[in-house]
Short mmCIF file of C-alpha atoms in Angstrom, two decimals:
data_model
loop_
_atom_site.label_atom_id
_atom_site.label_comp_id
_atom_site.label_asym_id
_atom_site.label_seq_id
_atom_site.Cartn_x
_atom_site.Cartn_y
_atom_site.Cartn_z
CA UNK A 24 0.00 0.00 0.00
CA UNK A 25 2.83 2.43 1.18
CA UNK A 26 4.49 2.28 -2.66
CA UNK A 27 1.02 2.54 -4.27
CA UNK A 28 -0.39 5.50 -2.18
CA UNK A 29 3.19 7.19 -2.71
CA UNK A 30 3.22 6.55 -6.49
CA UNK A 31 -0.25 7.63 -6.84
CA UNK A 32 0.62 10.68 -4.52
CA UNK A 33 3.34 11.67 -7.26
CA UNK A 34 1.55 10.97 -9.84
CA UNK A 35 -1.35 14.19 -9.19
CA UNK A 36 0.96 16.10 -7.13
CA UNK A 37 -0.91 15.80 -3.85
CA UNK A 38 1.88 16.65 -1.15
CA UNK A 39 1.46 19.71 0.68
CA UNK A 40 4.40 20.44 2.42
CA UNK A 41 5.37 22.91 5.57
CA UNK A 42 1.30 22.81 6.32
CA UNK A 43 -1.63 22.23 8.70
CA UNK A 44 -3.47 19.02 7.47
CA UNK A 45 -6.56 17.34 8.93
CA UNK A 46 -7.30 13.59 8.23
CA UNK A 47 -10.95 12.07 8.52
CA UNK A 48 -10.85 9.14 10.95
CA UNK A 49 -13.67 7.10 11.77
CA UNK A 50 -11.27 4.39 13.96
CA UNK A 51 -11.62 1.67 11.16
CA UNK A 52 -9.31 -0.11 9.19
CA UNK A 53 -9.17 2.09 6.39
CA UNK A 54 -8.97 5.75 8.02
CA UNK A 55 -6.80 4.30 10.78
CA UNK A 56 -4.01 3.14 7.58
CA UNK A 57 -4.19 6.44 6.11
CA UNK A 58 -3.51 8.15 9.23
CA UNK A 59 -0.57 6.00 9.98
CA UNK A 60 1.39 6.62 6.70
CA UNK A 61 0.42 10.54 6.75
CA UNK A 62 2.02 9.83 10.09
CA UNK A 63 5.13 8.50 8.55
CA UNK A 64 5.91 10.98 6.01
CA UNK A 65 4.86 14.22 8.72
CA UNK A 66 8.75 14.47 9.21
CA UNK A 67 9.96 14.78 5.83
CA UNK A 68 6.98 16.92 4.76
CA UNK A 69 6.63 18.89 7.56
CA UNK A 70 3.49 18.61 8.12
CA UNK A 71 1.00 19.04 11.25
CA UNK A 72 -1.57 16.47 11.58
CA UNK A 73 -4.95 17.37 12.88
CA UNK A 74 -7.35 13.75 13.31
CA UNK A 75 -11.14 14.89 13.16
CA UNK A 76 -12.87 11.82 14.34
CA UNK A 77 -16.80 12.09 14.33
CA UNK A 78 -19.75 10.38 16.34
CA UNK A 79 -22.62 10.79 14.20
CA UNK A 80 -25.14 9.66 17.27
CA UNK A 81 -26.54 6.60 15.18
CA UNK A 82 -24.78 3.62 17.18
CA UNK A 83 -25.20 5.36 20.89
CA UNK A 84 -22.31 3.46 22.97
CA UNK A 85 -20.67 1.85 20.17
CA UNK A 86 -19.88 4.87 18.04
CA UNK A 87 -18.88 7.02 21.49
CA UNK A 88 -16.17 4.32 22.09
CA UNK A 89 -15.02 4.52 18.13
CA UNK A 90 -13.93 8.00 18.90
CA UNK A 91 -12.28 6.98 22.39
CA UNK A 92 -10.48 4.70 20.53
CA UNK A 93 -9.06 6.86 17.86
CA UNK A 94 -8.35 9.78 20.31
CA UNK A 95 -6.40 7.15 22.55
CA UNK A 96 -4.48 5.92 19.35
CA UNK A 97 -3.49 9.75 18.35
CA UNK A 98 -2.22 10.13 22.03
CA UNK A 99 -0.10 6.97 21.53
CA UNK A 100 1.25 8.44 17.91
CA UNK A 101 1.68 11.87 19.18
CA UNK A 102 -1.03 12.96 16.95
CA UNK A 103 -3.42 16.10 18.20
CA UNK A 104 -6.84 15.00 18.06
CA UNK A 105 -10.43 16.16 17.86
CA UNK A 106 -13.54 14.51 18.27
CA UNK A 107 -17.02 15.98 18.25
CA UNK A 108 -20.82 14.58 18.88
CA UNK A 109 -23.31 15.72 16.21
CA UNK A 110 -26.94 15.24 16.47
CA UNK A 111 -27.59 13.20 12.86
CA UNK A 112 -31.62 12.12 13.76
CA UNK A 113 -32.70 15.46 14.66
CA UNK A 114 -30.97 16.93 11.55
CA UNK A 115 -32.36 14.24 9.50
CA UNK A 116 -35.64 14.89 11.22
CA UNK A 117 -35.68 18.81 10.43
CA UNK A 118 -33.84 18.62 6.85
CA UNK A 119 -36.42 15.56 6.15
CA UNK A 120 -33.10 13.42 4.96
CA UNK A 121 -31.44 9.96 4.77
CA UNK A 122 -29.73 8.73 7.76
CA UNK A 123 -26.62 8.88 5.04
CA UNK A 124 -27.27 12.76 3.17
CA UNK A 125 -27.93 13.94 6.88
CA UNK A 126 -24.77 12.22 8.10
CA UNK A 127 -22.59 13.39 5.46
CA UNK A 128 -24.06 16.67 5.61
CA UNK A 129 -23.68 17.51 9.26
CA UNK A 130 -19.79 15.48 8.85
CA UNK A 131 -18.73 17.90 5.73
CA UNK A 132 -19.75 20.60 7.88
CA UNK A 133 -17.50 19.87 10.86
CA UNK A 134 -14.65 19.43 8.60
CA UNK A 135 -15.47 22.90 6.85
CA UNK A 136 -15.44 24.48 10.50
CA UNK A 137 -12.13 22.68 11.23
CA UNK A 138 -10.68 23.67 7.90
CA UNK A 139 -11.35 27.17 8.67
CA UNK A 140 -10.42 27.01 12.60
CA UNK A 141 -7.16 25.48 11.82
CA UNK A 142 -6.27 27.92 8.83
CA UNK A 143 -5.19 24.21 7.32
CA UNK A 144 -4.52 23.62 3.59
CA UNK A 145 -5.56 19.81 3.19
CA UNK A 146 -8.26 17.31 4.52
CA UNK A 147 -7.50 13.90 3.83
CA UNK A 148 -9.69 11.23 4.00
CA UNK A 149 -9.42 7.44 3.51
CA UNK A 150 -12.06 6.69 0.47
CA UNK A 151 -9.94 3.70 -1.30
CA UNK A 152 -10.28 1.96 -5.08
CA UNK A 153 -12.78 -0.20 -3.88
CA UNK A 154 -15.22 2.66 -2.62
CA UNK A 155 -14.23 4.48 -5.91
CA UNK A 156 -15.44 0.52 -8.10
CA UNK A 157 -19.03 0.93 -5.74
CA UNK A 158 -19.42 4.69 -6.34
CA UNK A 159 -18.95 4.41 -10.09
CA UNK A 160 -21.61 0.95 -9.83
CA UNK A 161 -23.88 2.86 -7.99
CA UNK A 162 -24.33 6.17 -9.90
CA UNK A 163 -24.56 4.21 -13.48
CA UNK A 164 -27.51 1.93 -12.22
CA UNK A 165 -28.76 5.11 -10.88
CA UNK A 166 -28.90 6.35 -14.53
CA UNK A 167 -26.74 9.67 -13.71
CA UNK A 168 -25.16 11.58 -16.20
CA UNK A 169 -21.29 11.39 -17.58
CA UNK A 170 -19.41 13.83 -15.05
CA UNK A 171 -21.61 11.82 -11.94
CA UNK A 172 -20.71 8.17 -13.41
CA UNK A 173 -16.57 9.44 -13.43
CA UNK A 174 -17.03 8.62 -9.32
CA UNK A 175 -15.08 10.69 -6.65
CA UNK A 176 -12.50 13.36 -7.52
CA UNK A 177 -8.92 12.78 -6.03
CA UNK A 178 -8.98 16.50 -5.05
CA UNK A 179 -11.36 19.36 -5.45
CA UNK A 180 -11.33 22.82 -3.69
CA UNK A 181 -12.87 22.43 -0.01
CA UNK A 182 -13.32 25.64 2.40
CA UNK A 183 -9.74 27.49 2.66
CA UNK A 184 -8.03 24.51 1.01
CA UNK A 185 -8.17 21.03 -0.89
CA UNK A 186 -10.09 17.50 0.05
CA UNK A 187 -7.44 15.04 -0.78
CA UNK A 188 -8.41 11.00 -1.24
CA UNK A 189 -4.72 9.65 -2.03
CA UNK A 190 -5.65 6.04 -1.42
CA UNK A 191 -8.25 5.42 -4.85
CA UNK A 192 -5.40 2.97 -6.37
CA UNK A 193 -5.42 1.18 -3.43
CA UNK A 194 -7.60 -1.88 -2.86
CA UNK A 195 -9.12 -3.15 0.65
CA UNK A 196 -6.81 -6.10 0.71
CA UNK A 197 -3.94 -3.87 0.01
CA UNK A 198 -5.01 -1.75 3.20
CA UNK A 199 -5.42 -4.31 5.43
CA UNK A 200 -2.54 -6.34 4.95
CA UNK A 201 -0.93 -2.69 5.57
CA UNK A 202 -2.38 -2.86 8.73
CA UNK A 203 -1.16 -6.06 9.36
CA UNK A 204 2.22 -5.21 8.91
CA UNK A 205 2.47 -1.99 10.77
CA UNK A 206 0.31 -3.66 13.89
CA UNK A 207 -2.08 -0.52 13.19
CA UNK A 208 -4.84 -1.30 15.37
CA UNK A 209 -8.64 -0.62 14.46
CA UNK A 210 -12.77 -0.94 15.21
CA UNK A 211 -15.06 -2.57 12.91
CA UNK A 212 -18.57 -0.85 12.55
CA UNK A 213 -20.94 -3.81 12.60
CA UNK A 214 -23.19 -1.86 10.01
CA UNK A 215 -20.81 -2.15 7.02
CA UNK A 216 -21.63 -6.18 7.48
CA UNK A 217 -25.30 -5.37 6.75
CA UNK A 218 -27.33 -4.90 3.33
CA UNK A 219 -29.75 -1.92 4.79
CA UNK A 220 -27.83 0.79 2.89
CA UNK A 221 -27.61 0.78 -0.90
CA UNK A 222 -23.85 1.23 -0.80
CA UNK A 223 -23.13 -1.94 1.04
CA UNK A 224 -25.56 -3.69 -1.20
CA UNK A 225 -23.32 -3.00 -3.92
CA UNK A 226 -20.08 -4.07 -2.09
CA UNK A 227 -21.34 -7.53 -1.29
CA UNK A 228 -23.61 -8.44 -4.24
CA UNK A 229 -22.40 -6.91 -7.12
CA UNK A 230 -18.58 -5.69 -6.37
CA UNK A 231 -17.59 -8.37 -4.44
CA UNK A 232 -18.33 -11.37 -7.34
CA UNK A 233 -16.63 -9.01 -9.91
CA UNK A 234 -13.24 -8.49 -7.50
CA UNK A 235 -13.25 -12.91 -7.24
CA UNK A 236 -13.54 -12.70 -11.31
CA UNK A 237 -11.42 -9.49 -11.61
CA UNK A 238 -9.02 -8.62 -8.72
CA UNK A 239 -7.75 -5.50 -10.51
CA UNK A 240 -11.34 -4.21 -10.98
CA UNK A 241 -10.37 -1.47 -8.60
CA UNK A 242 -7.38 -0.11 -10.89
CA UNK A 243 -9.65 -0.33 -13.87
CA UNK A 244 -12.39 1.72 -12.37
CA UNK A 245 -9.87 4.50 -11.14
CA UNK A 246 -7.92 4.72 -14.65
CA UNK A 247 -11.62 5.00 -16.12
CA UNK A 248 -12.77 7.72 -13.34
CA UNK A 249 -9.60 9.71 -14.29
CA UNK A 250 -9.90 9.78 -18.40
CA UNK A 251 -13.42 10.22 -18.05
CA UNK A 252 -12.98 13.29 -15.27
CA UNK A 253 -10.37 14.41 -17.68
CA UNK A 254 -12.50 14.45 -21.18
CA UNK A 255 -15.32 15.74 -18.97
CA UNK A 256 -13.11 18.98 -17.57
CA UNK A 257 -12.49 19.69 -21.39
CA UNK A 258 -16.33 19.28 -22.59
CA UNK A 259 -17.18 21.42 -20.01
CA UNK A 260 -15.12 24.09 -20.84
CA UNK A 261 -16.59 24.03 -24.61
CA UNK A 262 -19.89 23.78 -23.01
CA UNK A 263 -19.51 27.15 -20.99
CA UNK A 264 -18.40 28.74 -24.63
CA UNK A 265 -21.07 27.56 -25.68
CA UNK A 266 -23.56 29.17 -23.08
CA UNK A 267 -21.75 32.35 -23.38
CA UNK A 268 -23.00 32.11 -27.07
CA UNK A 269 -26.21 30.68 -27.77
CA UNK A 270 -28.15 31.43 -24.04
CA UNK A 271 -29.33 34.83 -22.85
CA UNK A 272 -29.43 34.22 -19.00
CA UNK A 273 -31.12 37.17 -16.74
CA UNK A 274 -29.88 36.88 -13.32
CA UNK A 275 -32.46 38.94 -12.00
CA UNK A 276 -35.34 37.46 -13.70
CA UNK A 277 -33.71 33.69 -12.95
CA UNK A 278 -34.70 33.04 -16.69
CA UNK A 279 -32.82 31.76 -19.74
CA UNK A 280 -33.48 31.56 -23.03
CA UNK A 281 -31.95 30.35 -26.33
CA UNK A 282 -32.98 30.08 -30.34
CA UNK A 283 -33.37 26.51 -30.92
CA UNK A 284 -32.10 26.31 -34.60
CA UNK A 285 -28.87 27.83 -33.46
CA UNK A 286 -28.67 25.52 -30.37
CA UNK A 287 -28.82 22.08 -32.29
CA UNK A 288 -25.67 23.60 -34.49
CA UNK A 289 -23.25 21.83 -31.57
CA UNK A 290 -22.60 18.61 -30.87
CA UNK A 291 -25.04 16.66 -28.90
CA UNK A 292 -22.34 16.22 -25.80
CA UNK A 293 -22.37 20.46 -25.51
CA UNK A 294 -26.05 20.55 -25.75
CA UNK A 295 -26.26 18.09 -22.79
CA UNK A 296 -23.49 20.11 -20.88
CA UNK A 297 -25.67 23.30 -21.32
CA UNK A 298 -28.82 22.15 -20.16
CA UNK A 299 -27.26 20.93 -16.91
CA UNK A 300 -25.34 24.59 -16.93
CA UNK A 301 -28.57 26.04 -17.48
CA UNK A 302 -30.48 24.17 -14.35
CA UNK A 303 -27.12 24.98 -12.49
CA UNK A 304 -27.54 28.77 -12.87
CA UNK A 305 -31.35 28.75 -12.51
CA UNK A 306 -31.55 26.35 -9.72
CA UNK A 307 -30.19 27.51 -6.16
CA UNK A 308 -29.64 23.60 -5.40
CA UNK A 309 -31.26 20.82 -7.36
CA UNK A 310 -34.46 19.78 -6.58
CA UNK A 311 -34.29 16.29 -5.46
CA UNK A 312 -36.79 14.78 -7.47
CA UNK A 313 -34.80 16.73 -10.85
CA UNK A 314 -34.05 13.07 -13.01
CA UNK A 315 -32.62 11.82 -16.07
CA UNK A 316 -35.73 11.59 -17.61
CA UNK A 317 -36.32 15.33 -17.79
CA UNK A 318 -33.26 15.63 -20.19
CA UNK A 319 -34.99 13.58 -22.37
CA UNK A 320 -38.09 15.33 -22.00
CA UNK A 321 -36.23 18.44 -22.47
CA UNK A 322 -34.34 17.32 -25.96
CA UNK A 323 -38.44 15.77 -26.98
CA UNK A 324 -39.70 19.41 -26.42
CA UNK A 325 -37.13 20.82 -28.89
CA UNK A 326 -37.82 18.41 -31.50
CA UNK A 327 -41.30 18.58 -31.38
CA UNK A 328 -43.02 19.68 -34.53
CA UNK A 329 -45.36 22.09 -31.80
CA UNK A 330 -44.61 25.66 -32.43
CA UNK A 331 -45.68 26.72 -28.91
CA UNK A 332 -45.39 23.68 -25.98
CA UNK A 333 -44.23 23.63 -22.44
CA UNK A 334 -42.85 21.51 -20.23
CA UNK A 335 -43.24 21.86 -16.50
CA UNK A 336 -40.05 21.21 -14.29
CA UNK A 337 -39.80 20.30 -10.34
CA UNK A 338 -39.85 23.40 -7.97
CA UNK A 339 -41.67 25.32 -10.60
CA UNK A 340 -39.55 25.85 -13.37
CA UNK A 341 -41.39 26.03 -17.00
CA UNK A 342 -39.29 25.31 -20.24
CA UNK A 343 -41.37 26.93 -23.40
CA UNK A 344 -40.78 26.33 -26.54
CA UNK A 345 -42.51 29.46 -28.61
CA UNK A 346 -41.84 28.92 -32.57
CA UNK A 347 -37.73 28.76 -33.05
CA UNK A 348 -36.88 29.82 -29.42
CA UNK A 349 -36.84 28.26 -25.72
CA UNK A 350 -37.32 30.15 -22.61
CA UNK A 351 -36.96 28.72 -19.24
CA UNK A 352 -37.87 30.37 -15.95
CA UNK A 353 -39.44 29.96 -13.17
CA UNK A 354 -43.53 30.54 -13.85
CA UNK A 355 -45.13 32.80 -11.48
CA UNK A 356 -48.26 33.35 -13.22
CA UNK A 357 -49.92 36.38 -10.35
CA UNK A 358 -46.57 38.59 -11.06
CA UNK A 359 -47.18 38.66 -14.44
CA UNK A 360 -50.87 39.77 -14.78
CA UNK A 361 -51.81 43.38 -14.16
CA UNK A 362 -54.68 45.68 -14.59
CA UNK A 363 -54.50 49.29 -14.10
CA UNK A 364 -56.87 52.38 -14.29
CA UNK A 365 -55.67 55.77 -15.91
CA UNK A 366 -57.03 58.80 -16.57
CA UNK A 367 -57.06 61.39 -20.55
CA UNK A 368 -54.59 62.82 -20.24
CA UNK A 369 -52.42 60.96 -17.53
CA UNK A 370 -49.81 58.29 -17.68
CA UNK A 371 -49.39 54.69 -15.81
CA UNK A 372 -46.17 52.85 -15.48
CA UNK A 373 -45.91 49.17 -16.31
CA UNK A 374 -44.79 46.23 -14.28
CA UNK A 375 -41.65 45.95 -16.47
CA UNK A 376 -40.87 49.32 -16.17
CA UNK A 377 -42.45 51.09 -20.05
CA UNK A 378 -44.78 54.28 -20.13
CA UNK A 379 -48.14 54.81 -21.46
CA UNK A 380 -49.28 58.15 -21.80
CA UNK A 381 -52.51 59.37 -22.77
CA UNK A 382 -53.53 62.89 -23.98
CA UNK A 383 -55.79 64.92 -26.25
CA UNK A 384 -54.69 66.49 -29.72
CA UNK A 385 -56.91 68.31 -32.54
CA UNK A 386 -54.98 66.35 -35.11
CA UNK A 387 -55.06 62.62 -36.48
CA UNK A 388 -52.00 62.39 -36.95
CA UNK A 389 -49.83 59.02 -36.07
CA UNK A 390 -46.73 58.38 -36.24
CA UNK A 391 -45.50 54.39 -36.04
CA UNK A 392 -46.85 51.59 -34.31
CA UNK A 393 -46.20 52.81 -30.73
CA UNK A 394 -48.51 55.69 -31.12
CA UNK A 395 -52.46 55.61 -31.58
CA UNK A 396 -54.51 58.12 -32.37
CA UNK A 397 -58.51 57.63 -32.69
CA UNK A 398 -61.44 60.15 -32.40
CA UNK A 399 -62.11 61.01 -28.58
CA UNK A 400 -66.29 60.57 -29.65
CA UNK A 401 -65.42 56.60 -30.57
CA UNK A 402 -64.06 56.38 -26.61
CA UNK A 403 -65.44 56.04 -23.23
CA UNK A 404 -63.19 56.90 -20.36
CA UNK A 405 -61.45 56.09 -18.15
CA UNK A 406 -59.34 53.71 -20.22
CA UNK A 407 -58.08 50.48 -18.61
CA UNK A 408 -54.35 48.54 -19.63
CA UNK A 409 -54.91 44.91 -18.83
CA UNK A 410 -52.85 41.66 -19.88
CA UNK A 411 -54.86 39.32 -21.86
CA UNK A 412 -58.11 37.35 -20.56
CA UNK A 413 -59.06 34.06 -22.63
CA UNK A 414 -61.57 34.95 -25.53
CA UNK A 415 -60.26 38.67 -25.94
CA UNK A 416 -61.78 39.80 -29.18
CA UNK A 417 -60.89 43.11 -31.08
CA UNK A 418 -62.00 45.32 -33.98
CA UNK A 419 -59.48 45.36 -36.38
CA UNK A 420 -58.86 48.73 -38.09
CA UNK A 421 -59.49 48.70 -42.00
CA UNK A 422 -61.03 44.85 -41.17
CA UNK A 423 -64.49 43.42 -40.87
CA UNK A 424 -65.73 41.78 -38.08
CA UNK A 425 -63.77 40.46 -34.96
CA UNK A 426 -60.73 38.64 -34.06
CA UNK A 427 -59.08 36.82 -31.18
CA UNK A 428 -56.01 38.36 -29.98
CA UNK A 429 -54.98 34.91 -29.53
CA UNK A 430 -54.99 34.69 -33.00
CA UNK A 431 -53.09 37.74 -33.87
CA UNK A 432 -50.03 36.57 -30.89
CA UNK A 433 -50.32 32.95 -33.34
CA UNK A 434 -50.49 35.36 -37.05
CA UNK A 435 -47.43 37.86 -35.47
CA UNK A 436 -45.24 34.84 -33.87
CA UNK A 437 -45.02 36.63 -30.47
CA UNK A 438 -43.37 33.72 -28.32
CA UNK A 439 -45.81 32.19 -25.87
CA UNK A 440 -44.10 33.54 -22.64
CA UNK A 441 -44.49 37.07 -23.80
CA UNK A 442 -47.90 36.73 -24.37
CA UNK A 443 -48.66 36.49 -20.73
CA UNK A 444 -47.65 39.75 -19.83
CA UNK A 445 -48.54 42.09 -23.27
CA UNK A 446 -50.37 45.23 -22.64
CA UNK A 447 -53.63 45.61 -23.70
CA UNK A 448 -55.62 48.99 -24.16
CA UNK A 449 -59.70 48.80 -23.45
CA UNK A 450 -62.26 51.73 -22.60
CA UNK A 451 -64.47 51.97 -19.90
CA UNK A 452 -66.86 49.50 -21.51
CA UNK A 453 -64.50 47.07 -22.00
CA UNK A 454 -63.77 47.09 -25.81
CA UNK A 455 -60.11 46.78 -26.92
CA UNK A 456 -58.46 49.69 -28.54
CA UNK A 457 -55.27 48.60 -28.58
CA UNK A 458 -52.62 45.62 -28.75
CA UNK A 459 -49.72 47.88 -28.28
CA UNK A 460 -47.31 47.86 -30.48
CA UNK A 461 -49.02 44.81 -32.60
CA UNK A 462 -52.95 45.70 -34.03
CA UNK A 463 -55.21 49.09 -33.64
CA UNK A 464 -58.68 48.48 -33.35
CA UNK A 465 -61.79 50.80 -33.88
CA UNK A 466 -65.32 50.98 -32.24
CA UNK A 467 -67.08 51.78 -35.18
CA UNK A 468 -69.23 54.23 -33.34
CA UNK A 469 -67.98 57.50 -35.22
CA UNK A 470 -67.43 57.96 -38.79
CA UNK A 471 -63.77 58.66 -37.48
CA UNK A 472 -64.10 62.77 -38.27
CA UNK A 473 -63.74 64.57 -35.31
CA UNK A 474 -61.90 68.13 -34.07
CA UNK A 475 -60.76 65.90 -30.57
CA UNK A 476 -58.93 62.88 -30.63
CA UNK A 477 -56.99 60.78 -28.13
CA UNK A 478 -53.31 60.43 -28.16
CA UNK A 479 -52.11 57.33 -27.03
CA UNK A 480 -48.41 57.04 -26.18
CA UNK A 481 -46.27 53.78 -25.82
CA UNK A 482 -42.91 54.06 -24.45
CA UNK A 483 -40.19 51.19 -23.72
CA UNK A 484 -37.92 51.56 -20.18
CA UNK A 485 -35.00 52.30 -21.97
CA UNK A 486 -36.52 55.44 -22.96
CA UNK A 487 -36.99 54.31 -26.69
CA UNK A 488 -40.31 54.33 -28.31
CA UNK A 489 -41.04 50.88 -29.80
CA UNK A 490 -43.04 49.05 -32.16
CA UNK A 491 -44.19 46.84 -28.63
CA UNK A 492 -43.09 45.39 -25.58
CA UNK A 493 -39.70 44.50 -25.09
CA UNK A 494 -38.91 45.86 -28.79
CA UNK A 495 -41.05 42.76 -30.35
#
């Protein structure tokens, strides 16, 4: 074990020397190895070993005397130690978690605190090649994507420092006969023997036969978990190009949105990448019940032959597909209906921040689609601003007869999501006067000559007049 772990520690540059380290250390086999050779090599690397041993409350006596143990041990090696009680049922209670999420929760936590206390660089812990074989087993029956399936990072960034795992070439034979041969004593928790946890289920019934077939199974699934991490660090950097050029993400709204046609231009492997990049900067943490299958879903809605079809999402998030784009955002259907009361002349101020101004003029004349003008006689005030109810009809100017304004959204290709939210101009007796920006209507009620007429003023936030909302 000693020449592997070394090798392997040379190999990714994983010595941190003249430093503060902390090592994980539950008391078994395992944890209580890894300590011992970090132990070893202190000296020449100058290190100063911190053991963070934890009682996680689950085993009452048992677990108290794990932590006994390994402070006793650390006494005996002139190691500082720390131990520390945490409450796992009542978080699991509260957070409504596993007995294993709440564990590792409340455990990361500690060693964050530590990390932080101890101004240390490193945290090592003791997860070997076999734990790296069940991890990789575990996630692909699971179904989770590529960068999941690649298993447990040798290092990534952790509080003030790194989490280091330098034993993943090692296997569990190779630790204990380690053991063995340094005397290292350890405890053995009596739960690892049982199949109650899905991760143990996998180390006796499906690792376990593979190891008797293939004893190397351990080196093949770490060589694999490195190429893959490796081509997966690269595809994600083409993916986040990629974001930076096909999706517009609002912060502020928590919305992104992209044009389809110019989406399916990459590779398959970056589309993949930026959807999950797109539920990684919408989402504040992913919902738990967030699965495979709505990647699939997501890829059906963008082939679909629809041109207006949604999809809904856990914890309320709505993907719309709206002719050759796709919006996705978080629907909150109450903040985007209005209905406001002003007064000729006066002004009100939209949700999204855009002007509409009324006022009175002797002449007729217009001047682009942002401003109406119609005789004052054909109007009966005060004039409401609304967005849409279902079965809006209009008078069309110049047309005869009535339309839907759900038809004119369909005939003008406004994208479904902006639909929601369009202003729309009625009188006091509730007939439309105005789809800003899109149709002008008429009553009918004057033969349109008049020496009075009402001005009506749209104006965008940006203090641009437009041809609609949002310049559509």
């Amino acid at each position: 074990m000693e020449q592997t772990v070394t090798a392997f520690m040379d190999r990714h540059g994983l010595w941190k020397e003249g430093t503060t380290i902390l090592v994980g250390v539950s008391g078994g086999p395992d944890s209580m190895a890894l300590l011992h050779f970090l132990k070893e090599q202190s000296q020449r690397q100058n290190w100063h070993i911190i053991a963070l041993s934890v009682d996680h409350g689950l085993r009452g006596e048992e677990s108290r005397l794990d932590t006994v143990f390994v402070k006793e041990t650390c006494e005996n090696w002139g190691i500082v130690s720390e131990t520390v009680t945490l409450d796992v049922p009542g978080w699991k209670k509260e957070h409504q978690q596993s007995t294993q999420v709440a564990a590792r929760e409340m455990r990361y936590r500690y060693f964050e605190e530590c990390m932080d206390r101890y101004e240390a660089e490193a945290l090592f812990l003791a997860h070997h090649g076999d734990d790296q074989a069940e991890t990789i087993l575990m996630r692909l029956a699971r179904g989770s994507n590529p960068a999941a399936v690649s298993g447990m990072d040798i290092t990534r960034s952790f509080a003030s420092g790194e989490l280091i795992r330098p034993m993943l070439s090692c296997s569990k034979v190779q630790i204990q006969q380690y053991c063995e041969q340094h005397d290292i004593p350890y405890r053995i928790d009596p739960s690892n023997a049982t199949e109650d946890y899905t991760r143990n289920f996998f180390r006796h019934r499906v690792l376990a036969p593979i190891k008797t077939e293939f004893p190397t199974f351990h080196q093949h699934a770490q060589r694999f978990s490195e190429a893959l991490k490796a081509d997966e660090a690269y595809l994600e950097g083409q993916a986040a190009e990629m974001f930076a050029e096909v999706v517009d993400y609002d912060a502020g709204k928590q919305a992104a949105a992209f044009e389809i046609d110019r989406f399916l231009t990459y590779p398959i492997a970056l589309q993949r990448r930026v959807y999950h990049l797109i539920l990684m900067y919408l989402y504040q943490a992913l919902p738990v019940d967030l699965h495979h299958r709505h990647e699939a879903q997501f890829f059906e809605l963008i082939a679909s032959s629809k041109a207006n079809s949604s999809l809904d999402f856990p914890a309320g998030l709505q993907l719309t597909k709206s002719y050759s784009r796709m919006t996705v955002s978080f629907c909150n259907e109450a903040k985007d209906l209005f209905h406001y009361t002003f007064h000729a002349p006066g002004s009100v101020t939209l949700p999204d921040g855009s002007l509409l101004t009324a006022s009175f003029t002797p002449h007729s004349t217009e001047n682009g689609s942002h401003v109406f003008v119609l005789p004052l006689a054909d109007v009966t005030l005060p004039l409401q601003v609304r967005t849409r109810k279902n079965g809006d009809k209009m008078k069309l100017r110049g047309m005869r007869g009535t339309k839907k304004v759900k038809d004119i959204f369909i005939d003008e290709k406004i994208p479904a999501v902006k639909r929601r939210d369009w202003p729309i101009v009625e009188d006091a007796t509730g007939t439309i006067l105005w789809l800003i920006g899109l149709r002008k209507g008429e009553t009918g009620r004057t033969t349109g000559e008049s020496g009075s007429y009402l001005r009506l003023c749209y104006q965008a936030k940006k203090g641009e007049q437009t041809g609609g909302p949002s310049n559509a």
